[in-house]
Coordinates of C-alpha atoms and ligand atoms in Angstrom, one line a residue:
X1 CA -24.6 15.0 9.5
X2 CA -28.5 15.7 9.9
X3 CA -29.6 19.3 11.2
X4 CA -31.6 19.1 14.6
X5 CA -35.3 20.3 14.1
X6 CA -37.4 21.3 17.2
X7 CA -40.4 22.5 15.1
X8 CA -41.7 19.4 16.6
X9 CA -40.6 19.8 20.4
X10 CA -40.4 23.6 20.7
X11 CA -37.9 24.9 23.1
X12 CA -38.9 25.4 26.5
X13 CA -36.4 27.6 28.3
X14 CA -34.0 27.1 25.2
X15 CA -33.2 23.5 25.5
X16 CA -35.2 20.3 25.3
X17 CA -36.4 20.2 29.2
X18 CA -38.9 17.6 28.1
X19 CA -36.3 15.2 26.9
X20 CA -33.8 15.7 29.7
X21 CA -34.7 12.0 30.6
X22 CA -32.9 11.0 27.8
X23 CA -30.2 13.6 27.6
X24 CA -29.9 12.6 31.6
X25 CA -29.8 8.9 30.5
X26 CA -27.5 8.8 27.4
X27 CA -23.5 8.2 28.1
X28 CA -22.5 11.1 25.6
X29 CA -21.7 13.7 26.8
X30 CA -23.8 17.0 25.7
X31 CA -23.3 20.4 25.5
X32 CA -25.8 22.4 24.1
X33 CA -25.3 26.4 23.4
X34 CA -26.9 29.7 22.3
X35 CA -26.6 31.9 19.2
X36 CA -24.1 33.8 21.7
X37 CA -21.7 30.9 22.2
X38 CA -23.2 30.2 25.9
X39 CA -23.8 26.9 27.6
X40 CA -27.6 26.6 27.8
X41 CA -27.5 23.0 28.2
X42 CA -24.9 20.2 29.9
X43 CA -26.0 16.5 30.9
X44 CA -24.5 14.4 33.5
X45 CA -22.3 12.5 31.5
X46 CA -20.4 15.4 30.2
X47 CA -20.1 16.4 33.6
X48 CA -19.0 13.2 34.7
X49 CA -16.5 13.2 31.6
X50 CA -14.9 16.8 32.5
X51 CA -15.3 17.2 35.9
X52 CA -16.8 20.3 34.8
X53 CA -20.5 21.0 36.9
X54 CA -23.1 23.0 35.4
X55 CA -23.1 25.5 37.6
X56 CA -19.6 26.2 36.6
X57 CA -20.5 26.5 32.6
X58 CA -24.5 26.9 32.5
X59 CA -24.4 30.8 31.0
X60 CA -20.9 30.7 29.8
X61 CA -18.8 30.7 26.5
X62 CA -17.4 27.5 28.1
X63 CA -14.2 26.7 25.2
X64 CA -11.4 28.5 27.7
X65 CA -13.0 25.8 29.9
X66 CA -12.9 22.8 28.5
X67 CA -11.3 23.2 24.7
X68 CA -8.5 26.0 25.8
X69 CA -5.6 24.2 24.2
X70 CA -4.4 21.5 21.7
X71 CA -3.0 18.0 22.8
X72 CA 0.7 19.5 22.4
X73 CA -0.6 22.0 25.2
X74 CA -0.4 25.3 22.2
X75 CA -3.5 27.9 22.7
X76 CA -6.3 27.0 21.2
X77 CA -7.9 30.1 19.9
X78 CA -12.2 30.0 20.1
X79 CA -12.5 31.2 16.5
X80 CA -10.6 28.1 15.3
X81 CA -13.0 26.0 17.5
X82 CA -15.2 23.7 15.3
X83 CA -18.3 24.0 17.4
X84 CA -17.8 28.2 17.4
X85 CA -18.0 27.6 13.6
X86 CA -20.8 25.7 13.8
X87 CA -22.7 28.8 15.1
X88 CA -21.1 31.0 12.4
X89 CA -21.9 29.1 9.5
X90 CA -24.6 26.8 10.3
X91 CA -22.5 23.8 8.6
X92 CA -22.4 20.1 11.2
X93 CA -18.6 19.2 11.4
X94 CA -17.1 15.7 13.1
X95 CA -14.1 15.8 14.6
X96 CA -11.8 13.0 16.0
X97 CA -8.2 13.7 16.7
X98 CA -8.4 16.5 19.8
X99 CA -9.2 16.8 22.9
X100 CA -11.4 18.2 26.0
X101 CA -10.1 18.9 29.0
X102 CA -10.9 18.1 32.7
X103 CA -11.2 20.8 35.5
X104 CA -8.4 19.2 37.2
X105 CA -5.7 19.8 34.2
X106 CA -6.0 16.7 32.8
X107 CA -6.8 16.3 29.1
X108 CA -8.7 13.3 27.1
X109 CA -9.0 11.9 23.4
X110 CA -12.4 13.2 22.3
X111 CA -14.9 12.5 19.0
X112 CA -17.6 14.8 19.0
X113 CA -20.1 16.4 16.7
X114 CA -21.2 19.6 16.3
X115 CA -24.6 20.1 14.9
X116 CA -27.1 23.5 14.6
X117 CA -30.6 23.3 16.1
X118 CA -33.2 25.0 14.0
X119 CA -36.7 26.1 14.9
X120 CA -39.3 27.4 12.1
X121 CA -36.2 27.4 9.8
X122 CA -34.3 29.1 12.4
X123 CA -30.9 28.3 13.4
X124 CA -31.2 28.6 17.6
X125 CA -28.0 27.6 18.2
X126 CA -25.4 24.1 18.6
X127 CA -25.5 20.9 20.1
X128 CA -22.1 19.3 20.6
X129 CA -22.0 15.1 21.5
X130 CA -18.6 14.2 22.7
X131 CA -17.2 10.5 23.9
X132 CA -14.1 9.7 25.3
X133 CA -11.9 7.5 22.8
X134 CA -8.7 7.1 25.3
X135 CA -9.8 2.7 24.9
X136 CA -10.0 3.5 21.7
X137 CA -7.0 5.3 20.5
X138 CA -4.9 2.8 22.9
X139 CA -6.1 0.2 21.5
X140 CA -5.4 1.4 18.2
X141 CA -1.9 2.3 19.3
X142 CA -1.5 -1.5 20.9
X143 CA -2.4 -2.6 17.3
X144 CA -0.2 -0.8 15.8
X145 CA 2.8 -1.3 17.9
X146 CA 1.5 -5.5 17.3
X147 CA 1.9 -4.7 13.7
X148 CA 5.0 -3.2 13.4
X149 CA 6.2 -5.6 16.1
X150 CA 4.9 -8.3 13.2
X151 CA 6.8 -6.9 10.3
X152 CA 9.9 -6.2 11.7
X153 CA 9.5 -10.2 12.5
X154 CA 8.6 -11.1 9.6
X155 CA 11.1 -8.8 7.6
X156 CA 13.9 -10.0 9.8
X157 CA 12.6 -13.5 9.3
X158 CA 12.3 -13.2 5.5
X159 CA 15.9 -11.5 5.3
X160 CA 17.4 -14.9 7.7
X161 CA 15.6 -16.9 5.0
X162 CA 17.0 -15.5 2.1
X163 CA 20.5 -15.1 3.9
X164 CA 20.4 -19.0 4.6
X165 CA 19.0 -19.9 1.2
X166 CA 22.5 -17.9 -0.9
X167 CA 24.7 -19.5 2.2
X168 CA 23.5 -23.0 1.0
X169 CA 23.5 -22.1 -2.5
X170 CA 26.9 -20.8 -2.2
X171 CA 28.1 -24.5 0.2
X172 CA 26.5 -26.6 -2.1
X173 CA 26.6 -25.0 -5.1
X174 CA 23.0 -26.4 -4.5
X175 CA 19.7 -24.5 -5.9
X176 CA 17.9 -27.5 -7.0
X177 CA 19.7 -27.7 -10.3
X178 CA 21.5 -30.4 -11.1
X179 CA 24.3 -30.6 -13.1
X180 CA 28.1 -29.8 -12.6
X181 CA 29.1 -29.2 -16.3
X182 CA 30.8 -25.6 -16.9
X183 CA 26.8 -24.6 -19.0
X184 CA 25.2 -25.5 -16.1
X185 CA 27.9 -23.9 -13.1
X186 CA 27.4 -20.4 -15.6
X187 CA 24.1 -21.1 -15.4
X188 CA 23.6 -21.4 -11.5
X189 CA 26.4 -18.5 -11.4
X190 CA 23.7 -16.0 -13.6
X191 CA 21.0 -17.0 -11.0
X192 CA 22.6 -16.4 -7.5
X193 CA 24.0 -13.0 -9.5
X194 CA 20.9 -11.5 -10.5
X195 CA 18.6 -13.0 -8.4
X196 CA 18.4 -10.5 -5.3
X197 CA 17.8 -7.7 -7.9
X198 CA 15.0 -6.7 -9.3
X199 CA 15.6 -6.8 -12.8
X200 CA 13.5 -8.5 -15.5
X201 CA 15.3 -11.6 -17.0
X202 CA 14.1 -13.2 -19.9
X203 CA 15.0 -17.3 -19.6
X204 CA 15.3 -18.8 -23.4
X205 CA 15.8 -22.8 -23.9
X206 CA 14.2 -25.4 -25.7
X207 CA 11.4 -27.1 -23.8
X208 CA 11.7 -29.2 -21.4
X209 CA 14.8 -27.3 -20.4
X210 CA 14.4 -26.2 -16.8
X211 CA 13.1 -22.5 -17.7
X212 CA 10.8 -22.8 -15.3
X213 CA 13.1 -24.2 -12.7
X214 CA 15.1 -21.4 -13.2
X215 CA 12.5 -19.1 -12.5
X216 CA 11.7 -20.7 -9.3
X217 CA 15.3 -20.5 -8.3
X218 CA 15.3 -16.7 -9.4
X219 CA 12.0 -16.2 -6.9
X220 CA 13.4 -18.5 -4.2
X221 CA 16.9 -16.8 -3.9
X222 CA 15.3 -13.1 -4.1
X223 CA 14.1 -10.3 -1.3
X224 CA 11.0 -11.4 -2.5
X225 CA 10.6 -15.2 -1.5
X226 CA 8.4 -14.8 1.2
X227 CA 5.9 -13.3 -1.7
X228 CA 3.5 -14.9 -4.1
X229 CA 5.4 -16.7 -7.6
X230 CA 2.8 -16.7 -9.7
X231 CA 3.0 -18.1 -13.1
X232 CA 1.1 -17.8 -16.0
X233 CA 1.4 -20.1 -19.3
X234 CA 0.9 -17.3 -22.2
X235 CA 0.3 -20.3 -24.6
X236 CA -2.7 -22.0 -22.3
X237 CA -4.9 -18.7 -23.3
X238 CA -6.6 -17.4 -26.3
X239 CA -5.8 -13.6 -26.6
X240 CA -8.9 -12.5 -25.0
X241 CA -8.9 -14.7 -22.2
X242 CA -5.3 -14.0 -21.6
X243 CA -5.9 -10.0 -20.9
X244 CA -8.7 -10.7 -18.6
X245 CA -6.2 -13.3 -16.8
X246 CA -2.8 -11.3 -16.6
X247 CA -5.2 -7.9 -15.7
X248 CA -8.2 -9.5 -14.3
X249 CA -12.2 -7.9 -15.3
X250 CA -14.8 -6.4 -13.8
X251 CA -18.7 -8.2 -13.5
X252 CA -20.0 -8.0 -17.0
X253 CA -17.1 -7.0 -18.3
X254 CA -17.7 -9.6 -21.2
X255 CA -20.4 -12.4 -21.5
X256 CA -19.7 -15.0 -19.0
X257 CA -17.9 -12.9 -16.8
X258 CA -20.1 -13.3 -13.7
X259 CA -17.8 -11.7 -11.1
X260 CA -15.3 -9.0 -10.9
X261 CA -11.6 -10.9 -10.5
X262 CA -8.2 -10.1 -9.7
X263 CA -5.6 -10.8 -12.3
X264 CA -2.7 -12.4 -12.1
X265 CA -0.6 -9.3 -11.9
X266 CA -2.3 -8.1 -8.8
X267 CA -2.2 -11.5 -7.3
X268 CA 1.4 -10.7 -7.8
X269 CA 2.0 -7.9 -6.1
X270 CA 5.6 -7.6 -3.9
X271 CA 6.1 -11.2 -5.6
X272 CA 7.5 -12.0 -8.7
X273 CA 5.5 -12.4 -11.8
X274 CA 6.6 -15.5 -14.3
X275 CA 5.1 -15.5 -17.9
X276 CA 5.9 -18.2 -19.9
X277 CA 5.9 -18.5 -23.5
X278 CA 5.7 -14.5 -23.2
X279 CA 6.1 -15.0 -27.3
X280 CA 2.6 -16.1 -27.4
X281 CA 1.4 -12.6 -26.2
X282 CA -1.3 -10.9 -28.9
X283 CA 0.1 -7.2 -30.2
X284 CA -2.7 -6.1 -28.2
X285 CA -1.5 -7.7 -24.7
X286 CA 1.9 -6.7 -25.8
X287 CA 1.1 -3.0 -25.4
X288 CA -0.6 -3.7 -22.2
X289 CA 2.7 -5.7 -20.7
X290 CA 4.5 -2.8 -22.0
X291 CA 2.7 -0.1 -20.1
X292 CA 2.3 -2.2 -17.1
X293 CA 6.5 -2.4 -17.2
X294 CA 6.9 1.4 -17.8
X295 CA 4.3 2.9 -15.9
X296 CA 3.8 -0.3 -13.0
X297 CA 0.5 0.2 -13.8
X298 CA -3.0 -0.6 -15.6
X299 CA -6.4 -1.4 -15.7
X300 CA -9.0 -4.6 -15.2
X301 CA -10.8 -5.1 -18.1
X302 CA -14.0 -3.4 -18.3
X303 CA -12.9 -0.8 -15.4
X304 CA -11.7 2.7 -16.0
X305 CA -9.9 2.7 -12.5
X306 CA -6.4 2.5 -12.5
X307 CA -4.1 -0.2 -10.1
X308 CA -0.4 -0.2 -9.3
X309 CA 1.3 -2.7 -8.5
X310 CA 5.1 -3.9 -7.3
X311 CA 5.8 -6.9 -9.4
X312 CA 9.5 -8.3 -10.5
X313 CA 9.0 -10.1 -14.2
X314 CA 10.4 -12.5 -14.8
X315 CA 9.4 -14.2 -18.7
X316 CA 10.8 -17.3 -20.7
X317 CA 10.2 -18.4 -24.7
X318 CA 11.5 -21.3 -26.7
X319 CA 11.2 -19.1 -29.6
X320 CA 13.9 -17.0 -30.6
X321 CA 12.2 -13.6 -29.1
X322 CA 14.8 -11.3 -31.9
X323 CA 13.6 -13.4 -34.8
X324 CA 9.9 -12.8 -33.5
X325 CA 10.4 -9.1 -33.7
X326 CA 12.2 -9.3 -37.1
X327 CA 8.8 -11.2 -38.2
X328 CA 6.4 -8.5 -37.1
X329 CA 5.1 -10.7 -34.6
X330 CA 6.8 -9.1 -31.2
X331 CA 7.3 -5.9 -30.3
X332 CA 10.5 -4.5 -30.8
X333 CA 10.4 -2.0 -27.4
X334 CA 8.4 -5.0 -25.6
X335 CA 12.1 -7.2 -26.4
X336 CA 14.3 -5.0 -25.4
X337 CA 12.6 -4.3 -21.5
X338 CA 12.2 -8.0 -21.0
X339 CA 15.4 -8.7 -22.3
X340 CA 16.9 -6.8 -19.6
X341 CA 19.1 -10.3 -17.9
X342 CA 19.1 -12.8 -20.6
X343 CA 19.7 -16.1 -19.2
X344 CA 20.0 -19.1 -21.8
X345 CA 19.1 -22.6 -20.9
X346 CA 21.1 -25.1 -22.0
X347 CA 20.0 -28.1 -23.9
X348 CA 20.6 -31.7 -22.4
X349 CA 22.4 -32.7 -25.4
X350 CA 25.0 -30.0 -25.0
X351 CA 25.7 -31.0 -21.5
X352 CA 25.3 -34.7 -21.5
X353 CA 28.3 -34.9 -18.8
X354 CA 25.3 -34.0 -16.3
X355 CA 23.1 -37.3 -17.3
X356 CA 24.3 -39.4 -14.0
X357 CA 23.3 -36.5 -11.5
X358 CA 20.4 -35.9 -13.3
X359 CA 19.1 -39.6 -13.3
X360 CA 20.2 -40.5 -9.5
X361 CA 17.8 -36.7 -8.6
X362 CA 15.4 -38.2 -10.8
X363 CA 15.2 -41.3 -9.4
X364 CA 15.1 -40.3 -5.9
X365 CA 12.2 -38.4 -7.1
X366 CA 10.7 -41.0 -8.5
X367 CA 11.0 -43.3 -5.7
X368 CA 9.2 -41.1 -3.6
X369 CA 6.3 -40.0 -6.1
X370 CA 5.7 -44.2 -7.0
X371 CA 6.9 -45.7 -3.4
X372 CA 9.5 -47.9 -5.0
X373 CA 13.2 -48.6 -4.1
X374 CA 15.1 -47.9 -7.3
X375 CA 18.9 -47.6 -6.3
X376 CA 20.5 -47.0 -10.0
X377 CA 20.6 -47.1 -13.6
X378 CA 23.2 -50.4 -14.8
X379 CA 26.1 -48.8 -16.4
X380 CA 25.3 -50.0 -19.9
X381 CA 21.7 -47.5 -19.2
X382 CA 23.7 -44.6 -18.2
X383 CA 26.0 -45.4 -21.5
X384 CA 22.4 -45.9 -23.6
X385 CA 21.0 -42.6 -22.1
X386 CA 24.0 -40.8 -22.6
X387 CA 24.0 -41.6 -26.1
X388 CA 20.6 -40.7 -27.0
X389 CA 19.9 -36.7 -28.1
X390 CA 17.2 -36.1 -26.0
X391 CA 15.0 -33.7 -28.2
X392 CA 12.8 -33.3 -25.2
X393 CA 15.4 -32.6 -22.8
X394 CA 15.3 -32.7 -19.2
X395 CA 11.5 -33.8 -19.3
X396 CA 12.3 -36.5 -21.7
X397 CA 14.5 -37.7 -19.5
X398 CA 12.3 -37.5 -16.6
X399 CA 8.9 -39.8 -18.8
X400 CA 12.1 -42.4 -19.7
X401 CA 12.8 -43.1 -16.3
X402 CA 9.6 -43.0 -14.8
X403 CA 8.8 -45.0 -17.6
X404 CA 11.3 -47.8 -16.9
X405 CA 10.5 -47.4 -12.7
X406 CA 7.1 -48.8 -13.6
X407 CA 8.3 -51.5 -15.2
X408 CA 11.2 -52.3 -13.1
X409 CA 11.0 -55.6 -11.1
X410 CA 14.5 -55.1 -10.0
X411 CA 16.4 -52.3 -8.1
X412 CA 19.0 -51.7 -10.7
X413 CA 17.0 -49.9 -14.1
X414 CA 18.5 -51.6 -17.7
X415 CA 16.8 -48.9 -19.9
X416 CA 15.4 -51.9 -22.3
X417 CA 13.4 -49.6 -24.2
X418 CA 15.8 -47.2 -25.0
X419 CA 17.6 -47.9 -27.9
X420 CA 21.3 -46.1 -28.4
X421 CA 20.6 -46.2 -32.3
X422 CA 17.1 -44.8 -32.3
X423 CA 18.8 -41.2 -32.3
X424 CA 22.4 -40.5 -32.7
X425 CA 23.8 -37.9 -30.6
X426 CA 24.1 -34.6 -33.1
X427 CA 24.0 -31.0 -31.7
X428 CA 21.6 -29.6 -34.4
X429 CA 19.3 -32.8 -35.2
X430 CA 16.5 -31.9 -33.4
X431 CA 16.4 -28.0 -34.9
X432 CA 16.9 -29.9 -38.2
X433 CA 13.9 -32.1 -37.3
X434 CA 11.4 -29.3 -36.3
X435 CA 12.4 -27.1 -39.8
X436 CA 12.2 -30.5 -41.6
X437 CA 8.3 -31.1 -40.4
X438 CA 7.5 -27.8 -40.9
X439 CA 8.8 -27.8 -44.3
X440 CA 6.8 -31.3 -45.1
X441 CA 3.7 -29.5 -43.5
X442 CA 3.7 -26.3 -45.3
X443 CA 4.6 -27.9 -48.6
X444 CA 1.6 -30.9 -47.7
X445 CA -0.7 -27.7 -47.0
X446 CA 0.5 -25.6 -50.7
X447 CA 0.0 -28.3 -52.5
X448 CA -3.4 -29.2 -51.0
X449 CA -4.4 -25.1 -52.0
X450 CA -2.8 -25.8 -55.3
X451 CA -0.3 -23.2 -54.0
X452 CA -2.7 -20.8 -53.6
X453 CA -1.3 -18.4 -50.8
X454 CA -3.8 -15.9 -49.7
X455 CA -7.3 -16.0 -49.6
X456 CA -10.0 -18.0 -47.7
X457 CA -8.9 -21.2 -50.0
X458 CA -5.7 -20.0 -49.2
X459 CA -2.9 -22.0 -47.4
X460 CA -2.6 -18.9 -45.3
X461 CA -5.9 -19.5 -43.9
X462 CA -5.4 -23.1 -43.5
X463 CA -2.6 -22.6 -41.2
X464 CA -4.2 -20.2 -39.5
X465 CA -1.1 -17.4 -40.3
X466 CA -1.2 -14.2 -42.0
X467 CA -0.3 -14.2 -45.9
X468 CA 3.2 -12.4 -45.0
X469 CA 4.3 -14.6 -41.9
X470 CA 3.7 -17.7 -44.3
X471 CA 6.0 -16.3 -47.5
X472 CA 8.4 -15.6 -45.2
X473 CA 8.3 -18.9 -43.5
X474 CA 8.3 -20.1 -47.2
X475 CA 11.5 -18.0 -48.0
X476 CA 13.2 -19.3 -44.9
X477 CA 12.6 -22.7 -45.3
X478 CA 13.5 -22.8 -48.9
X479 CA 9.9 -23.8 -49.6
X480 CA 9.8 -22.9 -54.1
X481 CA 7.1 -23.6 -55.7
X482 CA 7.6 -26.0 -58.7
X483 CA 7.7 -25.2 -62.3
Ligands
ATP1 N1 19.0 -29.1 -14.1 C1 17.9 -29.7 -13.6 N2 18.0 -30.4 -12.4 C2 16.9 -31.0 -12.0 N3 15.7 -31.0 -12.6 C3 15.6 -30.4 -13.7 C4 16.7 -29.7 -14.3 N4 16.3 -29.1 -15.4 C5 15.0 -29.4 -15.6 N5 14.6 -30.2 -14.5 C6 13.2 -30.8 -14.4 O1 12.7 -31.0 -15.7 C7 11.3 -30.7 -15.7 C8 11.1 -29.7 -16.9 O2 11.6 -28.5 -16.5 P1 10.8 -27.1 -16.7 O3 9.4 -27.3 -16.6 O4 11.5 -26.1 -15.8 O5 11.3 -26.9 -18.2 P2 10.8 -25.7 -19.2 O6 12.0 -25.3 -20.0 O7 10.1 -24.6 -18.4 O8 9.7 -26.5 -20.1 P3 8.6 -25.9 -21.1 O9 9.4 -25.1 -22.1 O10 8.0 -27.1 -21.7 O11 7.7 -25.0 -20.3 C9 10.9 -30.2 -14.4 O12 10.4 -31.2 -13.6 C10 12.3 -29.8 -13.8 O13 12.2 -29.9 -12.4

């Protein structure tokens, strides 16, 4: 708040007489006093305001007047009084949460200021401006009262929703899971059970799965459905641009960052948080996901200033996480807070009992995403697809039978394409299949380096791993080289 000057209108009879127009005019109301605390000055308005005349203040200390007690009606002494202090230490004050009274005993909300008035350098006394905030504050009170009115709504409404969604769950056995094998009822018996908490549960299963699915069902079931799921695919980011997308960066935090954005963890905030293929986290974001869980907070990148937020994690990995941190490659402390619920996903081939279910939600799904009338798979295709191993699980099964609606002339799908014999139903063939090409690869890649290890001719660097993650793929593969 500026200081009043009259250096350039000097004071005639103490108070600006040539600019009572204005003081006359404005709706303020103004009270202006001496060095002794005495009215010297009071315009219509602030008579209009207070019901208090001039003749009843002009040459008084005018605060057991007007300012004699606080709202709750307790004494208000005059050396507590803000515009008093104004005279005693020449320092402008604004104050919003008192009020004036009226000469009739009535009181009203009041903002005023309370400024000195100096001439030649001289402080001649205090000008108070006061307005009456009663529209004000009622309105703010009618806002509020609207807002709470709001949330209770929308709390009640958000605690109906989840009540209804477990009811169904619990009739139906329903969560959007199909399946009705004894993997898949433990399965939707670990999600109803942990889902209204807000523990972090780590979801493992081979791709294609339903890790994801689970995850929705996690959200969708918990106190926090009404808030944001977001999900973030570890694996779609190279380190750097994953940071800057979990914890968001400020302008010219690093080239090409134009604008200051939110990250996904504050986009998250009173939601859940889902990080797939968490294993694909650099050290570096590690220790940031680490603090983030201990403390609930961090920091954009490029900014010093700290943000909290109120997130449920939820993460999910095809990798075996414990084998990760026995490789150096994931944090041991990181594991053991996300591993907090495990919940494993099982693969199709060890609950092939589920295939019909699966295929008639499929195809209703599909009938709807191609427009066509599909009614069922011929019992010799539910025998082909129950036979098959289905290394790419639930979404294999999915591109099969979209595959085959396509090409479908008639209602009833045959499953030509599929053969029985292309892959004979074993519980282990398709781990054995992923260690055999890796095997084939790294040994393809050795011999290439003449079985050079290390180095920038290295097979190391070829495969884009450090020296010590490939010998100990090496050892655990069985990988020798010849003599
Ligand atoms: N039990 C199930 N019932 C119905 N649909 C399922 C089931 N399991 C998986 N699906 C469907 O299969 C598809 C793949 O599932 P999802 O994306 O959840 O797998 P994922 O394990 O997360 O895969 P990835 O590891 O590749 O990310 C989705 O369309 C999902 O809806």
């Amino acid at each position: 708040m500026a200081n009043i000057n009259l250096d350039a209108n000097p004071l005639q009879s103490e108070f600006l007489p040539e600019n009572q127009l204005i003081l006359n005019a404005v709706s303020e109301g103004i009270y202006g006093f001496n060095l002794d605390g005495n009215a010297v000055f009071i315009n219509p308005a602030a008579e209009r305001m207070t019901g208090w005349k001039s003749e009843d203040l002009l040459g008084n200390n005018i605060h057991d007047c007007h300012h004699h007690s606080h709202n709750d009606g307790s004494h208000y002494p005059k050396e507590d009084c803000p515009i008093y202090n104004t005279l005693n230490d020449g320092i402008a004050r604004e104050i919003s949460h008192e009020v004036f009274w009226r000469k009739d005993g009535s009181s009203f909300p009041v903002h005023y200021t309370s400024t000195p008035v100096y001439k030649d350098g001289k402080m001649m006394g205090v000008v108070a401006i006061f307005r009456d905030i009663s529209i004000q504050k009622q309105t703010e009170k009618s806002l509020r009262e609207a807002l709470a009115q709001v949330q209770a709504l929308s709390e009640t409404l958000s605690s109906e929703n989840q009540y209804l969604q477990l009811e169904l769950a619990d009739k139906t056995g329903d969560v959007g899971i199909s399946g009705n094998s004894p993997k898949i009822k433990l399965l939707i018996q670990q999600i109803k059970l942990v889902a209204n908490t807000d523990s972090t549960v780590l979801i493992s299963g081979e791709n294609g799965t339903g890790k994801e699915l689970v995850a929705r069902n996690l959200h969708k079931l918990s106190k926090r459905a009404d808030k944001p799921l977001v999900c973030v695919n570890c694996a779609a980011f190279s380190a750097g641009l994953l940071e800057s997308e979990l914890f968001g960066h400020e302008k010219g935090a690093y080239t090409g960052a134009t604008n200051r954005r939110k990250g996904r963890f504050e986009l998250a905030d009173k939601g859940t948080l889902f990080l797939d293929e968490v294993a694909e986290l650099s050290l570096e974001a590690q220790s940031k996901l680490l603090r983030v869980i201990q403390e609930k907070e961090f920091e954009r990148v490029g900014s010093s200033e700290t943000i909290k937020v109120d997130i449920r994690l939820i993460t999910a990995t095809h990798h075996d996480l414990l084998k990760r941190v026995e490789q150096g490659l994931f944090r041991m402390d990181l594991y053991y807070r996300l591993n907090v619920f495990p919940i494993q996903v099982p693969a199709l081939r060890d609950r092939i009992s589920d295939i019909p279910e699966l295929v008639s939600h499929i195809i209703q799904e599909l009938n709807r995403k191609l427009g066509k009338k599909i009614t069922r798979v011929s019992q010799q295709g539910v025998q082909k697809l129950m036979q098959h191993t289905w290394p790419g699980n639930v979404r294999e099964l999915q591109n099969v039978l979209e595959r085959e609606t396509i090409l479908s002339q008639s209602p009833v799908l045959k499953l030509t394409q599929l053969s029985a014999s292309q892959t004979p139903h074993s519980s282990d063939s398709a781990a054995h299949t992923l260690a055999e090409v890796e095997k084939r690869h790294i040994i393809k890649v050795l011999k290439q380096t003449k079985w050079r290890i290390s180095g920038s001719n290295g097979a190391a660097a070829t495969l884009d791993l450090p020296p010590s993650t490939l010998r100990s793929r090496m050892k655990k593969l069985n990988i020798k080289r010849p003599i």
